[in-house]
GROMACS .gro file of C-alpha atoms in nm:
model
  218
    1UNK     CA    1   0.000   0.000   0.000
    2UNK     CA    2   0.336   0.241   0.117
    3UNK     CA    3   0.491   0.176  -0.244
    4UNK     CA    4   0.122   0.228  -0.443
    5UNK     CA    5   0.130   0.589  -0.282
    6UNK     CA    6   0.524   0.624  -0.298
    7UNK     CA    7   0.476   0.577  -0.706
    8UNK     CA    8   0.160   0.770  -0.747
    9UNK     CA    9   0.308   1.055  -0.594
   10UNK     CA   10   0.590   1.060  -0.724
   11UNK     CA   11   0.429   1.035  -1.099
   12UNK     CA   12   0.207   1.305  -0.984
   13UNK     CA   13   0.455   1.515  -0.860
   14UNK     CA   14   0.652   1.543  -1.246
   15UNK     CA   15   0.344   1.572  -1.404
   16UNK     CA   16   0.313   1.905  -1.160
   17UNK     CA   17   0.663   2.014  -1.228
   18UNK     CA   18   0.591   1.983  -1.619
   19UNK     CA   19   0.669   2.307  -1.841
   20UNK     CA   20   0.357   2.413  -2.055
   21UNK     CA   21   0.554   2.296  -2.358
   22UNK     CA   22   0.650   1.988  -2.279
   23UNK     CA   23   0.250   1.863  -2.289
   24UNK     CA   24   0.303   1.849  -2.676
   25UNK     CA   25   0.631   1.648  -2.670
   26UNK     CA   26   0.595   1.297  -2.735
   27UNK     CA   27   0.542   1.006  -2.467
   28UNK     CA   28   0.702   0.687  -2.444
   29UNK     CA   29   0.355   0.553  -2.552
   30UNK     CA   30   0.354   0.523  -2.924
   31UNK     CA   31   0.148   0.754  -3.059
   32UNK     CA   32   0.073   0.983  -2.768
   33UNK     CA   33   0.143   1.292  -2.653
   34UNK     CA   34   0.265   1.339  -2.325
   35UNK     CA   35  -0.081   1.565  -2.290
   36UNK     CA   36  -0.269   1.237  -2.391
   37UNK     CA   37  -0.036   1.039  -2.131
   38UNK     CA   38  -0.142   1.277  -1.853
   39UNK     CA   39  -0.527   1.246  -1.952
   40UNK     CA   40  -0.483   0.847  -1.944
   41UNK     CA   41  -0.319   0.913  -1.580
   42UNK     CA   42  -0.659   1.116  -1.493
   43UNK     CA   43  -0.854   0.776  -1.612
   44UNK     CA   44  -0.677   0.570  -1.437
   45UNK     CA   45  -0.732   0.759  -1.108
   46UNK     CA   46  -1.083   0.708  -1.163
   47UNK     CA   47  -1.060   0.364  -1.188
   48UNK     CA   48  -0.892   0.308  -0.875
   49UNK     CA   49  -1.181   0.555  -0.750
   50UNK     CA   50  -1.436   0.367  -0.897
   51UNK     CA   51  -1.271   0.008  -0.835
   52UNK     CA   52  -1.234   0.087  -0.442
   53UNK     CA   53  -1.537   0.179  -0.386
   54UNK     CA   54  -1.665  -0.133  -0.532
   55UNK     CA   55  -1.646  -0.384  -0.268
   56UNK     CA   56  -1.758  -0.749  -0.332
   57UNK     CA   57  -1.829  -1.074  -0.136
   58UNK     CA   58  -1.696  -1.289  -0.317
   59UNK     CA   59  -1.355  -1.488  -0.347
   60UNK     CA   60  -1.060  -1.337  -0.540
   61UNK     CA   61  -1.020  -1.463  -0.866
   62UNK     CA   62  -0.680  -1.295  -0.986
   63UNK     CA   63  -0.421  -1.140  -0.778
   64UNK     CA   64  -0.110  -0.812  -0.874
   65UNK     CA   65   0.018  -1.062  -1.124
   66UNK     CA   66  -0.299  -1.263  -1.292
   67UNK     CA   67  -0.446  -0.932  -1.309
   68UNK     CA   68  -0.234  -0.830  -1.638
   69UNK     CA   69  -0.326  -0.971  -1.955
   70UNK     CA   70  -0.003  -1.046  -2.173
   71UNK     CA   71   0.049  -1.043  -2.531
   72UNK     CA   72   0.331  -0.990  -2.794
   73UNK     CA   73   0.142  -0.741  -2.984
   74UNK     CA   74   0.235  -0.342  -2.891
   75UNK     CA   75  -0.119  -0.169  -2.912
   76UNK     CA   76  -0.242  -0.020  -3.255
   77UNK     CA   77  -0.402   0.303  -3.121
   78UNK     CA   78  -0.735   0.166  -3.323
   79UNK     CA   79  -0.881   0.039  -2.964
   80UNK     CA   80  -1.145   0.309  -2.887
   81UNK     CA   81  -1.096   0.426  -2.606
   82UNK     CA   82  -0.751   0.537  -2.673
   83UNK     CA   83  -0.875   0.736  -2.934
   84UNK     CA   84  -1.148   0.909  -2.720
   85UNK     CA   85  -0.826   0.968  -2.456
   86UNK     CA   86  -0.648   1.174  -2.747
   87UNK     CA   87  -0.932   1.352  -2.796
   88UNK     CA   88  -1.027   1.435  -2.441
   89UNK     CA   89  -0.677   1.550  -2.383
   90UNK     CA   90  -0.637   1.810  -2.692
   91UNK     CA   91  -1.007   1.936  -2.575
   92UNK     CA   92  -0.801   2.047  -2.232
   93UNK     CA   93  -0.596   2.305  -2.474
   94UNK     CA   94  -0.442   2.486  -2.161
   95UNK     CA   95  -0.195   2.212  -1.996
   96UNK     CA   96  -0.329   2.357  -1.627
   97UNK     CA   97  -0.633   2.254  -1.699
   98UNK     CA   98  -0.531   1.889  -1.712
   99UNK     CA   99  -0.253   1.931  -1.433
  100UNK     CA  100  -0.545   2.095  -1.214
  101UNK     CA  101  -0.780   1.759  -1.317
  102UNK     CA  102  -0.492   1.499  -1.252
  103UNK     CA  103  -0.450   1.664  -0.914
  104UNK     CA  104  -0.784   1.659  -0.799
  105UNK     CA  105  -0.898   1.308  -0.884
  106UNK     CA  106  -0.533   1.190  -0.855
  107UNK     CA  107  -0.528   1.351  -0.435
  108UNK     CA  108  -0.837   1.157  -0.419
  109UNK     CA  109  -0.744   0.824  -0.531
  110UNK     CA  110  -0.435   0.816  -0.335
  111UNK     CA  111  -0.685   0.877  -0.008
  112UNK     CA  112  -0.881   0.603  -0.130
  113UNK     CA  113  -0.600   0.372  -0.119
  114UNK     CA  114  -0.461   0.489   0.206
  115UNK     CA  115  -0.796   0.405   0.396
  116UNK     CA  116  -0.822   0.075   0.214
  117UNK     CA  117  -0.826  -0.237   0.424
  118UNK     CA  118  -0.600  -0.444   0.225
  119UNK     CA  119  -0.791  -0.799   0.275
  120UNK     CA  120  -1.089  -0.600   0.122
  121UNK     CA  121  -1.197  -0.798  -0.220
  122UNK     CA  122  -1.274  -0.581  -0.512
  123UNK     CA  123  -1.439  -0.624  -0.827
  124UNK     CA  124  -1.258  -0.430  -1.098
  125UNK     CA  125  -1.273  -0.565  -1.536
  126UNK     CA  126  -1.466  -0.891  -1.475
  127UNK     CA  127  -1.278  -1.003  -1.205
  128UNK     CA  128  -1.242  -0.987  -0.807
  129UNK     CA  129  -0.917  -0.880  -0.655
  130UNK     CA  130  -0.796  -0.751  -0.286
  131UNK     CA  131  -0.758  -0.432  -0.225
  132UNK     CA  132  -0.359  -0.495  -0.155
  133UNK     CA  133  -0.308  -0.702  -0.473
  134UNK     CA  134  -0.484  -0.439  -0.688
  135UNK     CA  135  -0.310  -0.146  -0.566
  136UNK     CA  136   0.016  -0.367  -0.615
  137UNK     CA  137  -0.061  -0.391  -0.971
  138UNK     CA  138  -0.111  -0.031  -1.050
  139UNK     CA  139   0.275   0.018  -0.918
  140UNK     CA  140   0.348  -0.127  -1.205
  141UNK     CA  141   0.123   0.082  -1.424
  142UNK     CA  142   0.252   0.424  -1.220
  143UNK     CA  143   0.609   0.289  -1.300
  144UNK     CA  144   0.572   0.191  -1.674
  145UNK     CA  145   0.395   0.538  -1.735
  146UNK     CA  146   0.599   0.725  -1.536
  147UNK     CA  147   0.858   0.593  -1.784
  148UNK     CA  148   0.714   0.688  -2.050
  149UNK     CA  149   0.632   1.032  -1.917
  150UNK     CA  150   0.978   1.101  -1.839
  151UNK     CA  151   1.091   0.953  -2.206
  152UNK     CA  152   1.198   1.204  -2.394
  153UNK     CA  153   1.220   1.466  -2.090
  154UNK     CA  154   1.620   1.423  -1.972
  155UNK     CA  155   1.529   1.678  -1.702
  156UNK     CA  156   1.246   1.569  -1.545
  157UNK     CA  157   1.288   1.331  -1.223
  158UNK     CA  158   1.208   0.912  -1.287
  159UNK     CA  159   1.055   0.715  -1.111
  160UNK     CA  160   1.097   0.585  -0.731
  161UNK     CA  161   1.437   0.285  -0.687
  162UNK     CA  162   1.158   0.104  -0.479
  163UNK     CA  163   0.901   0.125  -0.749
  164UNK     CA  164   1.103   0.020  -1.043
  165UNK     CA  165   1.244  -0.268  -0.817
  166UNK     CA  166   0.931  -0.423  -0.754
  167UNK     CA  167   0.789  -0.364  -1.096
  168UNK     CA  168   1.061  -0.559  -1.207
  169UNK     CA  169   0.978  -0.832  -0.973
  170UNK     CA  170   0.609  -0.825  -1.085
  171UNK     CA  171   0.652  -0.838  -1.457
  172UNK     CA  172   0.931  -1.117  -1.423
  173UNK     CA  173   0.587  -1.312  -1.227
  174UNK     CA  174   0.406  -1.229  -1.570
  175UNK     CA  175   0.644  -1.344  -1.777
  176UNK     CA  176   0.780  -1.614  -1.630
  177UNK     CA  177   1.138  -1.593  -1.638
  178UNK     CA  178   1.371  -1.324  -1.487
  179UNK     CA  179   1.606  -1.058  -1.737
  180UNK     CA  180   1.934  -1.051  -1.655
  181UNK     CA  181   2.094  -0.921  -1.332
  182UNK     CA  182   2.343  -0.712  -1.510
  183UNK     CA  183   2.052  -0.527  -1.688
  184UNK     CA  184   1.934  -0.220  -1.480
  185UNK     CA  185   1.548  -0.268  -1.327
  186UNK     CA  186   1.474   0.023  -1.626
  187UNK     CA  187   1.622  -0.131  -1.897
  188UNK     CA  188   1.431  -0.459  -1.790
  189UNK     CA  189   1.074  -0.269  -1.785
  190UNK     CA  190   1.155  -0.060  -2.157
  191UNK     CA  191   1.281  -0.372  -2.307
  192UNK     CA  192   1.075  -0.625  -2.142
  193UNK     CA  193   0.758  -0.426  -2.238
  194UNK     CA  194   0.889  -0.324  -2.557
  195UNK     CA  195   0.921   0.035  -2.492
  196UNK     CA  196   1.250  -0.004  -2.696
  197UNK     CA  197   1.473  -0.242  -2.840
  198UNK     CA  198   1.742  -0.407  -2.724
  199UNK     CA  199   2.065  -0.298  -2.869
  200UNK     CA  200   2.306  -0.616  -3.041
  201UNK     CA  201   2.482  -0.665  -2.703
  202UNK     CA  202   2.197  -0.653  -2.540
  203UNK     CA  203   2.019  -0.907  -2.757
  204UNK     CA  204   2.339  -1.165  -2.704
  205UNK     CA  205   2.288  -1.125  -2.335
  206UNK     CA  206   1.956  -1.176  -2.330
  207UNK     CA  207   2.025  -1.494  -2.532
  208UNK     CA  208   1.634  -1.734  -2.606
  209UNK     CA  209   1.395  -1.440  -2.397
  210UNK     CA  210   1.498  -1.224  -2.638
  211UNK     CA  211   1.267  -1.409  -2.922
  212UNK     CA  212   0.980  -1.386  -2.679
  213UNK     CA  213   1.012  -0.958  -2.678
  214UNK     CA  214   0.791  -0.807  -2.625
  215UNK     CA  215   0.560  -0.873  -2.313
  216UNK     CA  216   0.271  -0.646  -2.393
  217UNK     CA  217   0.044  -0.592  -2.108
  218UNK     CA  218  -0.282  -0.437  -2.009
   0.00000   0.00000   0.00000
């Protein structure tokens, strides 16, 4: 629960120390603005909202590392509602606008999570969680995007040691085999999750996983 609010505020936090221009620099997401990363960021706090306060009684069906769906196919931009997230975000026209947004829902999702009783079971995308293990799995999503906020911004800060640590950890679960330990826990998120590709020595050290690049998830 300590590292879910360590990441989120920390992501927050560059998003707030942002220049006005850098809102039309790319992303690491292909295809997206950094403006139409931040408006994701403001959907995303609303489904933590929304998936807190959505108790259930039932048993948990996934858990921080089920929860991600994996496949070798980097998304399109054709699924809808990224489009409608583009669109949203250039609608904001004055970057404050969206800061302003991502800090009010963003305050209020990290309040959520602090008062949640971990144990509590959660229904959230057809399936039934805990409150710990969902809140796990989003410091991998705050990590990745963070990432990818920070991309093609030398300047602006990364994300938490902790975070990217156990992100690492988590998408080694999903995939099923560990990167190597003389690869840094960044370079194992950007090239495990295809953010970029791994460079010829990299490729040789990565030996057979590197024919299973990338590990898409969502």
């Amino acid at each position: 629960m300590d590292l879910f609010s360590r990441s989120w505020a920390a992501l927050r936090a560059a998003v707030a120390g942002l220049a006005d221009d850098d809102f039309a620099r790319p992303s690491g997401c292909t295809g997206w603005l950094v403006r139409d990363l931040v408006c994701h960021l403001v959907i995303d706090a609303q489904d933590v909202l929304i998936t807190l306060a959505t108790p259930v009684a039932a048993a948990p069906t996934r858990d921080a590392v089920t929860y991600w769906e994996v496949t070798g196919t980097p998304p399109s931009g054709d699924d809808p509602l990224d489009a409608l997230t583009v669109r949203l975000a250039a609608a904001y026209q004055d970057p404050g606008l969206l800061t302003f947004h991502l800090d009010d829902v963003g305050c209020a999702a990290g309040r959520a999570a602090e008062l949640a009783d971990p144990g509590l079971t959660v229904g959230t995308r057809g399936q039934v969680l805990t409150a710990g293990d969902y809140l796990l799995a989003y410091v991998l999503e705050w990590t990745l995007h963070h990432l990818d906020l920070v991309a093609r911004l030398p300047g602006a800060p990364g994300p938490p040691a902790e975070g990217l640590a156990r992100s690492r950890e988590l998408l080694e679960l999903i995939a099923g085999t560990a990167f190597p330990a003389s690869f840094s826990d960044t370079d194992a998120l950007l090239l495990g999750t295809g953010r970029r590709l791994p460079a010829d020595a990299e490729r040789a050290r990565l030996g057979p996983l590197a024919a299973r690049l990338p590990f898409v998830i969502g």
